[in-house]
Amino acid sequence: MVLVTAPSHHQYVLGRLMAAPADAVTFAVKHSDDVEVEIISDGQSEHAPANGGKQWPLDPKTTLSIQMTRPSTEANDNKVTVGYYGENGGHPIDQAGVFLTGIEISLDVDADRDGVVEKNHPKKAVWTWGPDGQGAVLLVNCDKENPYTGKEDCQDDKVFSKDDLEDMSRMILRTKGPDRLPPGYEMVLYIPLSDCDKVGVFYLQNPFFGQRYIHVLGPRKLFHVVKYTGGSAEMEFFVEGLRFPDAGFDGLVTINVSLLEPVAEGIPQTPIFTDTVVFRIAPWIMTPNTLAPVNVFVCSVKDNYLFLKEIKNLVSKANCKMSVCSRYMNRGDRWMQDEIEFGYIHAPHKGFPVVLDSPRNGGLEDFAVKEILGPDFGYVSREPLFEEVTSLDSFGNLEVSPPVTANGKEYPLGRILIGSSFPLSAGRRMTKVVRDFLYAQKVQSPIELYSDWLTVGHVDEFVTFVPIPGKKQFRMLMASPSACYKLFREKQKEGHGEAVMFKGYTGTDTKRVTVNKVLSNEVMVQENQYVQRCIDWNRDILKKELGLAEKDIIDLPALFKMDKQGKAMAYFPNMVNMIVLSRDLGIPKPFGPIIEAECCLEQHVCSLLEPLGLTCTFIDDVSSYHKQLGEVHCGTNVHRKPSAFKWWNVTP
């Protein structure tokens, strides 16, 4: 018996051959010009001539591989005939013929990430990272084009406008063949059950008359029977992501098209050809301080009018926008940094900013959905079901470094920094759902630091990053009690031990504090020795994980005091908790010792930062933020331009 197989190819051949007669010993093959027949026996292959002029011995292990070189124009317009011969050769003792219909089927995506859906890319069914990688990209359709709804576009199965389609990736089903499929054959587009909550597919119906986009795949829709139109055709589909990568979901989704063949009436069809494409859902990416600012967000509350005025002046110098959240919307919650984190998503055809909403859910709980979510501005959140939400779930505890190279590995989009508890203690940690989400994005490999030693517990209380204007370099700034004591001792030696701190400190009746008093306060010295050890622990982690040397770090003077639970809080406004707008820095005004009519802390910080090309503006945040355990950075948030680096070129 000769087994006829068709190769896995985008042109599929429909047809069957009968078994050989019992007394046949050889066979020959005739075929149409548009057909190729390959004889495969004992691991050797040979092409059969079209005229049937050669005979081969019959063997149960011999197979014929039949392939058409071009699609059919009519059903059954090509033929393969096998002649069976006895021992004497001569005329065939029997013949078996099969009529063939060739149909070209190709499910296509932008597999080389150039913005064009090319035909039958050889790597469309695999996804690889790096500059030489292949594989299509999908955006989570998490913005909101429809002004009449309060939810993201990915939450429904409708297309509100053509702008909605621009957020989706194009997928084209290309077919070529006769006017109609043979009876009982069907083409079906389908997704695995595991992907139905992660991807949605729309199809443009009636492209020329009254366009209508119908939802064909997604939740509760695992398959769609595609209408075969005959001739040379292209059917355009639009694909949207529904979920970001997360724990248990690596971000890859698969879409298939199969040609189904009937067996017999009452028996299900079986697939005889399948073409597959793979998408990776674009990760949510954070933006470091080294990227240019677009818009500064800040709250208006009853006691921060002067603070707002100073921020407005800073923003005007930095030449970016400013958005003020009204008291009605913020309900007395001033901590803009803690409620949200700005990032973005990007594909070859499109990109837009996406705000991550924290689970802290204070007075600003509705702000991101009601004021930020909109056309080309997406939204995502993660809410724990059972875990207790703590201060470490606020996004002052979520930062990202500039691009770095560490331990021989490049991180061109930087690395995420999150504060956690000491490894041996059962302290506060960021909730698992948020940590899982951040780790699953893969392109900004997170670093967990130790921040639970602080009352509030946020990483932005001891570390930040500033650009060096005109260069690709940056500096890491760290709060430093050691630097503060060193400076104060120098001033004491210079004869300024009675220089007074906190002059002009608003809204407070602070007792007279001098350099001498600070240096002689043994309790404060011991507390700050402990704080310095906690910061140094993080310093060592950051140097190793970010590939930094001491020359890359600038220590900003800071002092802390302990609360009743043994946690640390800033003694004077914590200058590292600044807002960075390119070269313009908005730094908490420290109200340090006044020497020759100048604050020596301000003077010292300017001497460290201004030679880099940065401009320091000191902002009074005492009554409106510092006294409530926050500073300038805690009360503001910056939407920045995305990185020019294409995330798919990362090698995680």
XYZ file of C-alpha atoms in Angstrom:
652
model
C 0.000 0.000 0.000
C 1.209 3.507 -0.776
C 0.473 6.175 1.864
C -0.131 9.627 0.486
C 0.801 12.540 2.765
C 0.553 16.263 2.261
C 3.268 18.428 3.783
C 2.598 21.088 6.369
C 2.557 24.003 3.956
C 0.424 27.033 3.305
C -0.905 25.405 0.115
C -2.998 22.423 1.100
C -3.989 19.655 -1.314
C -7.369 17.971 -1.016
C -7.548 14.363 -2.208
C -7.184 10.618 -1.446
C -5.676 7.534 -3.154
C -6.854 3.898 -3.015
C -4.818 0.894 -1.783
C -2.633 -1.030 -4.283
C -3.800 -4.396 -5.793
C -2.427 -7.526 -4.088
C -0.362 -8.720 -7.112
C 1.213 -5.331 -7.872
C 4.997 -5.085 -7.394
C 5.855 -1.650 -8.843
C 4.124 1.667 -9.432
C 4.489 4.802 -11.539
C 3.078 8.293 -11.060
C 1.634 10.791 -13.530
C 0.627 14.284 -12.424
C -0.452 17.707 -13.669
C 2.145 20.402 -14.304
C 1.109 22.362 -11.199
C 1.709 19.364 -8.945
C 4.944 18.103 -7.411
C 5.166 14.478 -6.285
C 8.035 13.284 -4.130
C 8.722 9.538 -3.671
C 10.159 8.873 -0.188
C 11.663 5.449 0.590
C 14.312 4.320 3.085
C 15.126 7.907 3.957
C 15.795 8.796 0.307
C 13.560 11.081 -1.757
C 13.120 11.524 -5.501
C 10.807 13.709 -7.579
C 8.452 11.823 -9.892
C 8.393 13.020 -13.527
C 5.009 14.310 -14.715
C 4.727 11.752 -17.579
C 4.941 8.666 -15.361
C 7.994 7.322 -17.207
C 9.640 5.723 -14.187
C 8.571 2.832 -11.940
C 9.388 2.271 -8.255
C 9.072 -0.924 -6.213
C 6.062 -1.094 -3.926
C 6.958 -1.059 -0.262
C 4.741 -0.448 2.818
C 7.291 2.130 3.989
C 7.189 4.138 0.760
C 5.230 7.372 0.836
C 4.200 9.912 -1.748
C 4.366 13.561 -0.757
C 2.059 15.587 -2.999
C 2.225 19.348 -3.182
C 0.749 21.865 -5.575
C 3.006 24.649 -6.811
C 0.192 27.151 -7.196
C -3.402 27.473 -5.997
C -6.251 26.073 -8.068
C -8.490 28.306 -10.145
C -11.276 25.706 -10.112
C -12.151 22.797 -7.854
C -10.488 19.492 -8.910
C -8.449 21.162 -11.675
C -5.345 19.056 -11.032
C -4.796 15.325 -10.910
C -2.363 12.638 -9.755
C -2.614 9.124 -11.227
C -0.780 6.095 -9.821
C -0.374 3.082 -12.112
C 0.228 -0.329 -10.482
C 2.294 -2.952 -12.359
C 2.773 -6.719 -12.034
C 6.027 -8.640 -12.355
C 6.041 -8.362 -16.165
C 5.767 -4.564 -16.187
C 4.121 -3.555 -19.477
C 0.631 -2.165 -19.030
C -0.639 -1.259 -15.543
C -2.875 -3.871 -13.947
C -4.788 -1.124 -12.132
C -4.835 2.624 -11.653
C -5.814 4.982 -8.892
C -6.436 8.639 -9.532
C -7.106 11.606 -7.315
C -8.364 15.042 -8.290
C -6.677 17.857 -6.409
C -7.776 21.288 -5.327
C -4.977 23.579 -4.126
C -5.860 26.361 -1.683
C -3.336 28.894 -0.390
C -3.955 29.868 3.259
C -1.759 32.228 5.244
C -2.561 33.869 8.595
C -0.262 36.891 8.781
C 0.925 39.406 11.383
C 3.723 41.952 11.750
C 6.240 39.324 12.818
C 9.347 41.407 12.043
C 8.004 44.403 14.031
C 8.307 46.982 11.245
C 4.658 48.079 11.240
C 3.800 46.071 8.083
C 1.872 42.780 7.977
C 4.089 40.755 5.658
C 2.959 37.587 3.891
C 3.720 34.241 5.510
C 6.697 35.298 7.622
C 8.656 32.135 8.488
C 8.921 33.076 12.207
C 5.329 34.207 12.772
C 4.526 31.232 15.036
C 7.422 31.846 17.466
C 8.396 34.811 19.637
C 11.986 35.707 20.471
C 13.581 38.644 22.314
C 16.470 40.826 21.241
C 17.497 42.984 18.256
C 17.358 39.949 15.965
C 14.167 38.596 17.520
C 10.895 37.908 15.747
C 7.240 37.887 16.742
C 4.241 40.203 16.703
C 3.313 42.617 19.493
C -0.099 43.303 21.008
C -1.246 46.213 23.163
C -3.685 45.819 26.023
C -6.537 48.038 24.828
C -6.700 49.744 28.209
C -7.495 53.301 27.152
C -11.037 54.657 26.731
C -12.283 56.069 23.425
C -15.949 56.148 24.461
C -16.690 59.236 26.596
C -20.006 57.727 27.731
C -18.542 54.806 29.633
C -16.351 54.617 32.723
C -14.373 51.526 31.750
C -11.451 50.664 29.506
C -12.024 49.582 25.891
C -10.773 46.056 26.645
C -13.681 45.577 29.083
C -16.255 45.342 26.288
C -16.584 43.549 22.951
C -17.417 46.598 20.847
C -15.508 49.014 18.638
C -16.514 52.564 19.509
C -14.616 54.312 16.715
C -11.792 53.889 14.238
C -9.499 55.389 16.902
C -10.206 52.231 18.903
C -8.906 50.116 16.010
C -5.609 52.026 15.974
C -4.852 50.574 19.407
C -5.185 47.062 17.979
C -2.727 44.981 15.941
C -3.683 44.035 12.403
C -3.912 40.382 11.394
C -4.636 39.374 7.794
C -5.952 36.033 6.565
C -4.826 35.671 2.978
C -6.444 32.991 0.794
C -6.173 32.069 -2.865
C -8.026 29.304 -4.670
C -11.210 28.336 -6.527
C -14.481 30.229 -6.200
C -15.704 27.936 -3.448
C -14.459 25.202 -1.152
C -15.464 21.625 -1.924
C -18.655 20.566 -0.086
C -18.224 20.074 3.667
C -14.902 21.931 3.985
C -14.613 24.939 6.313
C -12.020 27.444 7.499
C -12.077 28.160 11.233
C -10.244 30.836 13.227
C -9.766 29.864 16.885
C -7.869 30.473 20.129
C -6.959 28.113 22.985
C -9.285 28.125 25.984
C -6.399 29.403 28.120
C -6.142 32.555 25.970
C -9.815 33.497 25.723
C -9.582 36.029 28.590
C -6.343 37.517 27.250
C -7.080 38.367 23.609
C -9.981 39.685 21.536
C -10.381 39.714 17.742
C -12.638 41.922 15.600
C -13.500 41.524 11.915
C -14.456 44.237 9.460
C -17.758 43.250 7.882
C -18.915 44.979 4.679
C -15.714 46.991 4.134
C -17.304 49.077 1.363
C -20.935 49.425 2.455
C -21.810 50.461 6.013
C -18.679 49.237 7.791
C -19.356 47.145 10.870
C -16.805 45.601 13.195
C -17.930 42.341 14.717
C -16.341 40.602 17.702
C -15.325 37.102 16.575
C -12.904 35.789 19.236
C -12.428 36.417 22.936
C -14.182 35.566 26.205
C -16.970 33.068 25.479
C -15.955 33.002 21.786
C -13.309 30.366 21.142
C -13.806 29.942 17.397
C -15.179 31.685 14.331
C -16.061 30.086 10.997
C -14.439 32.240 8.328
C -16.390 32.856 5.158
C -14.303 31.690 2.209
C -14.768 34.180 -0.641
C -12.801 32.514 -3.450
C -10.154 33.857 -5.801
C -7.413 35.965 -4.206
C -8.701 37.452 -0.953
C -7.488 39.249 2.166
C -9.601 39.315 5.302
C -8.492 41.925 7.820
C -8.825 41.302 11.549
C -8.008 43.584 14.472
C -6.523 42.036 17.610
C -6.558 43.568 21.107
C -4.888 42.476 24.310
C -7.163 42.073 27.323
C -4.656 41.361 30.115
C -1.126 42.371 30.957
C 1.501 39.719 31.679
C 1.125 38.555 35.264
C 1.688 35.605 37.574
C 0.732 32.497 35.586
C 0.619 34.394 32.264
C 3.849 34.997 30.360
C 2.265 37.434 27.900
C 2.142 35.111 24.869
C -1.137 34.438 23.044
C -1.771 32.180 20.057
C -4.295 32.460 17.212
C -4.850 29.640 14.708
C -6.674 29.094 11.438
C -7.493 25.538 10.347
C -8.977 24.009 7.231
C -11.500 21.369 8.291
C -12.291 18.321 6.159
C -15.489 16.247 6.303
C -15.145 12.528 6.952
C -18.717 11.297 6.660
C -22.172 12.555 7.505
C -22.703 12.635 11.257
C -18.969 12.530 12.013
C -17.157 15.721 13.079
C -14.786 17.419 10.656
C -11.051 17.069 11.196
C -8.298 19.658 10.617
C -6.054 18.909 7.655
C -4.067 22.150 7.751
C -3.340 24.729 10.483
C -1.509 28.035 10.364
C -0.532 29.729 13.633
C 0.579 33.174 14.762
C 1.904 34.252 18.164
C 1.651 37.674 19.802
C 3.377 38.954 22.931
C 1.371 41.456 24.926
C 3.412 44.605 25.453
C 4.580 45.088 29.043
C 3.782 48.094 31.220
C 6.984 50.155 31.408
C 7.927 52.744 34.038
C 9.689 56.014 33.193
C 12.792 57.147 35.156
C 13.623 60.719 36.186
C 16.073 60.991 33.284
C 13.185 61.139 30.769
C 11.667 64.497 29.855
C 8.542 65.600 31.767
C 5.221 66.079 29.967
C 2.783 66.907 32.752
C 3.082 67.446 36.512
C 0.127 66.356 38.647
C -0.516 67.857 42.072
C -3.500 68.177 44.428
C -5.155 71.323 45.668
C -5.950 71.017 49.379
C -6.957 73.588 51.964
C -3.432 74.385 53.189
C -1.124 74.106 50.146
C -1.839 77.280 48.165
C 1.741 78.566 48.506
C 3.144 75.130 47.682
C 1.050 75.044 44.476
C 2.335 78.485 43.559
C 5.957 77.360 43.911
C 5.333 74.163 41.927
C 3.684 76.224 39.180
C 6.762 78.468 38.957
C 9.020 75.412 38.743
C 6.872 73.813 36.039
C 6.905 76.995 33.950
C 10.726 76.982 34.067
C 10.781 73.336 32.992
C 8.426 74.114 30.097
C 5.936 71.319 30.762
C 2.260 71.177 31.684
C 0.678 71.115 35.132
C -2.606 69.489 36.147
C -4.171 70.342 39.497
C -6.534 67.800 41.046
C -9.417 69.668 42.667
C -10.438 69.306 46.298
C -13.727 67.801 45.131
C -11.868 65.027 43.323
C -9.094 64.392 45.869
C -11.362 64.537 48.960
C -8.534 65.891 51.082
C -5.945 63.352 49.889
C -2.778 65.249 48.934
C -0.457 62.296 48.252
C -0.474 62.207 44.452
C 2.742 60.176 44.242
C 1.300 57.442 46.417
C -1.927 56.894 44.479
C -0.619 56.361 40.936
C 2.463 55.531 38.867
C 2.826 56.650 35.264
C 4.185 54.299 32.611
C 3.485 53.413 29.010
C 2.966 50.582 26.541
C 4.401 50.382 23.049
C 4.044 48.359 19.838
C 5.539 48.973 16.379
C 2.291 50.599 15.219
C 1.318 52.575 18.325
C 2.115 53.487 21.907
C 0.416 55.424 24.682
C 0.840 56.231 28.398
C -0.777 53.981 30.987
C -1.338 54.857 34.635
C -0.984 52.119 37.271
C -3.441 52.697 40.129
C -2.247 51.631 43.569
C -4.372 49.586 45.986
C -3.998 52.227 48.743
C -7.394 53.727 47.752
C -7.416 56.947 49.731
C -9.351 60.064 48.807
C -7.728 59.930 45.346
C -9.183 56.475 44.695
C -11.304 57.581 41.720
C -8.867 60.112 40.294
C -7.088 57.870 37.761
C -10.309 56.501 36.267
C -12.257 59.759 36.225
C -9.518 62.238 35.317
C -6.716 60.366 33.519
C -8.252 57.373 31.706
C -9.319 58.504 28.227
C -8.381 58.381 24.542
C -4.767 57.163 24.250
C -4.270 57.220 28.024
C -4.647 53.762 29.525
C -5.353 52.452 33.013
C -4.394 49.332 34.956
C -4.715 48.371 38.606
C -4.037 45.432 40.882
C -6.127 44.879 43.997
C -5.323 42.207 46.608
C -8.208 39.934 47.546
C -6.996 38.792 50.949
C -3.755 40.590 51.796
C -3.767 43.629 54.026
C -2.821 46.839 52.227
C -0.048 48.766 54.041
C 1.847 52.003 53.495
C 4.362 50.021 51.406
C 1.646 49.580 48.748
C 1.694 53.304 48.059
C 3.709 54.197 44.998
C 6.173 56.459 46.735
C 7.511 52.960 47.349
C 7.779 52.236 43.621
C 10.581 53.862 41.626
C 12.712 52.989 38.611
C 16.377 53.571 37.845
C 17.713 55.034 34.586
C 19.247 52.566 32.075
C 22.144 50.638 33.612
C 24.529 47.749 32.995
C 25.172 45.496 35.975
C 27.061 42.219 36.323
C 27.549 42.025 32.565
C 23.841 42.438 31.809
C 22.234 45.466 30.174
C 19.009 46.991 31.475
C 18.258 49.573 28.766
C 14.943 50.510 30.385
C 16.335 50.635 33.924
C 15.305 48.522 36.903
C 12.265 48.852 39.145
C 12.907 49.583 42.826
C 10.425 48.546 45.500
C 10.765 48.784 49.261
C 10.250 45.755 51.435
C 10.988 44.420 54.907
C 14.285 43.102 56.215
C 14.675 39.537 54.890
C 14.692 38.017 58.392
C 11.725 39.981 59.767
C 7.994 39.617 59.358
C 7.555 43.286 58.509
C 5.528 45.128 55.903
C 5.836 44.239 52.219
C 4.194 45.398 49.029
C 1.215 43.113 48.319
C 1.932 40.024 46.254
C -0.473 40.948 43.428
C 1.403 44.191 42.760
C 4.840 42.579 43.067
C 3.780 39.720 40.781
C 2.554 42.232 38.202
C 5.813 44.186 38.282
C 8.015 41.088 37.988
C 5.895 39.693 35.128
C 6.595 42.686 32.866
C 10.168 41.287 32.525
C 11.845 44.307 30.909
C 12.686 46.244 34.115
C 13.776 43.440 36.436
C 12.768 44.618 39.958
C 15.112 45.079 42.904
C 13.667 44.755 46.401
C 15.175 47.164 48.907
C 14.801 47.453 52.667
C 12.424 50.334 53.519
C 10.384 48.969 56.439
C 12.744 50.786 58.857
C 10.933 54.005 57.941
C 7.627 55.106 59.490
C 6.079 55.534 56.056
C 8.368 52.939 54.482
C 8.937 54.299 50.971
C 12.060 54.058 48.823
C 11.647 57.686 47.722
C 12.582 58.704 51.273
C 16.211 57.688 50.800
C 17.008 57.433 47.076
C 16.350 59.239 43.786
C 18.062 59.789 40.431
C 18.943 62.939 38.510
C 20.080 63.331 34.908
C 23.292 65.027 33.885
C 22.011 67.470 31.230
C 23.505 66.926 27.794
C 24.820 63.483 28.660
C 23.389 59.994 28.931
C 24.777 59.720 32.435
C 22.996 60.187 35.745
C 23.699 60.366 39.451
C 22.008 58.454 42.226
C 21.198 60.669 45.221
C 20.905 59.123 48.681
C 19.795 60.569 52.002
C 22.770 60.571 54.348
C 22.870 61.285 58.091
C 26.663 60.811 57.912
C 26.951 63.599 55.352
C 24.812 65.844 57.555
C 26.893 65.252 60.696
C 30.084 65.765 58.688
C 28.808 69.098 57.378
C 27.596 70.226 60.806
C 30.944 69.360 62.422
C 32.745 71.365 59.758
C 30.485 74.354 60.458
C 31.070 73.933 64.203
C 34.845 73.982 63.663
C 34.445 77.130 61.560
C 32.808 78.809 64.545
C 29.172 78.459 63.517
C 28.039 76.123 66.297
C 25.319 78.561 67.369
C 23.877 78.876 63.859
C 20.130 78.381 64.179
C 17.994 75.890 62.255
C 14.311 76.167 61.333
C 14.264 79.955 60.867
C 11.022 80.886 59.120
C 9.689 77.347 59.631
C 5.996 77.819 58.766
C 3.138 76.722 60.977
C 5.255 75.577 63.905
C 6.639 76.809 67.223
C 9.900 74.834 67.008
C 12.286 75.553 69.909
C 15.634 77.142 69.149
C 17.790 74.450 67.543
C 21.472 75.061 66.802
C 24.287 73.086 65.210
C 25.764 72.533 68.679
C 22.477 71.143 70.024
C 22.125 68.700 67.149
C 25.704 67.449 67.530
C 25.374 67.054 71.307
C 22.101 65.107 71.177
C 23.413 61.591 71.826
C 20.026 59.926 71.322
C 19.699 61.503 67.893
C 23.272 60.506 67.039
C 22.562 56.864 67.884
C 19.259 56.869 66.016
C 20.958 58.268 62.925
C 23.764 55.736 63.151
C 21.057 53.072 62.889
C 19.411 54.924 59.975
C 22.751 55.212 58.184
C 23.279 51.457 58.501
C 19.838 50.847 56.960
C 20.649 53.217 54.095
C 24.096 51.642 53.630
C 22.470 48.209 53.365
C 20.436 49.585 50.447
C 23.458 51.414 49.048
C 25.355 48.124 48.731
C 22.380 46.437 47.044
C 21.960 49.318 44.596
C 25.675 49.474 43.737
C 25.681 45.776 42.943
C 22.328 45.519 41.154
C 22.683 48.772 39.178
C 26.393 48.442 38.466
C 27.259 51.727 40.206
C 30.501 52.982 41.721
C 30.907 55.521 44.519
C 31.538 58.258 41.932
C 27.975 57.700 40.651
C 26.446 58.459 44.066
C 25.880 61.824 45.725
C 25.041 61.946 49.437
C 22.504 64.578 50.446
C 22.538 65.614 54.113
C 19.548 64.285 56.070
C 18.619 63.622 59.675
C 15.956 61.328 61.071
C 14.172 60.820 64.368
C 12.463 57.692 65.682
C 8.755 57.297 66.342
C 7.302 55.326 69.258
C 7.398 52.111 67.211
C 11.117 52.475 66.460
C 10.590 53.579 62.854
C 12.384 56.568 61.337
C 10.981 59.837 59.993
C 12.686 62.953 58.649
C 13.847 65.460 61.285
C 13.986 68.332 58.794
C 12.502 68.322 55.248
C 14.137 65.413 53.420
C 15.863 66.850 50.356
C 16.220 63.544 48.495
C 12.405 63.499 48.180
C 12.522 65.971 45.288
C 10.730 66.402 41.976
C 12.986 66.103 38.905
C 11.971 68.002 35.755
C 14.931 67.553 33.401
C 17.572 70.018 34.682
C 15.151 71.705 37.116
C 14.938 70.184 40.591
C 12.206 71.045 43.095
C 13.851 70.248 46.442
C 12.185 70.355 49.878
C 13.461 73.476 51.640
C 15.468 72.044 54.574
C 15.479 75.104 56.892
C 19.050 74.308 57.890
C 21.461 76.408 59.955
C 21.673 79.983 58.700
C 25.283 81.078 58.195
C 25.994 84.483 56.695
C 22.315 84.829 55.715
C 22.311 81.544 53.830
C 21.076 78.063 54.662
C 24.208 75.938 54.775
C 22.257 72.825 53.741
C 20.919 74.537 50.608
C 24.367 75.931 49.861
C 25.951 72.485 50.228
C 23.402 70.739 48.003
C 23.738 73.411 45.317
C 27.522 72.932 45.383
C 26.993 69.202 44.697
C 24.326 69.430 41.973
C 24.751 72.706 40.106
C 28.186 71.796 38.658
C 26.379 68.947 36.851
C 24.231 71.520 35.029
C 21.221 71.153 37.331
C 19.188 74.015 38.784
C 18.054 73.766 42.412
C 14.795 75.370 43.546
C 13.974 74.924 47.235
C 10.260 74.612 47.988
C 8.684 75.162 51.391
C 6.563 72.059 52.062
C 6.717 72.078 55.869
C 3.149 72.822 56.886
C 1.441 71.187 53.921
C 3.520 68.004 53.517
C 6.542 67.542 55.817
C 4.528 67.756 59.047
C 2.312 64.989 57.656
C 5.340 62.769 56.937
C 5.809 63.579 53.252
C 7.688 65.975 51.018
C 7.642 67.485 47.509
C 7.964 64.171 45.661
C 5.201 62.584 47.745
C 2.808 65.382 46.819
C 3.499 65.433 43.085
C 3.622 63.033 40.171
C 5.185 63.354 36.722
C 3.978 61.902 33.445
C 7.105 61.609 31.275
C 7.911 60.912 27.653
C 8.502 57.227 26.884
C 11.945 55.805 26.278
C 13.109 55.713 22.650
C 14.399 52.186 23.260
C 12.167 49.446 21.853
C 11.413 47.040 24.695
C 11.378 43.941 22.464
C 15.113 44.450 21.902
C 15.717 43.682 25.576
C 17.089 40.274 26.489
C 15.414 39.503 29.856
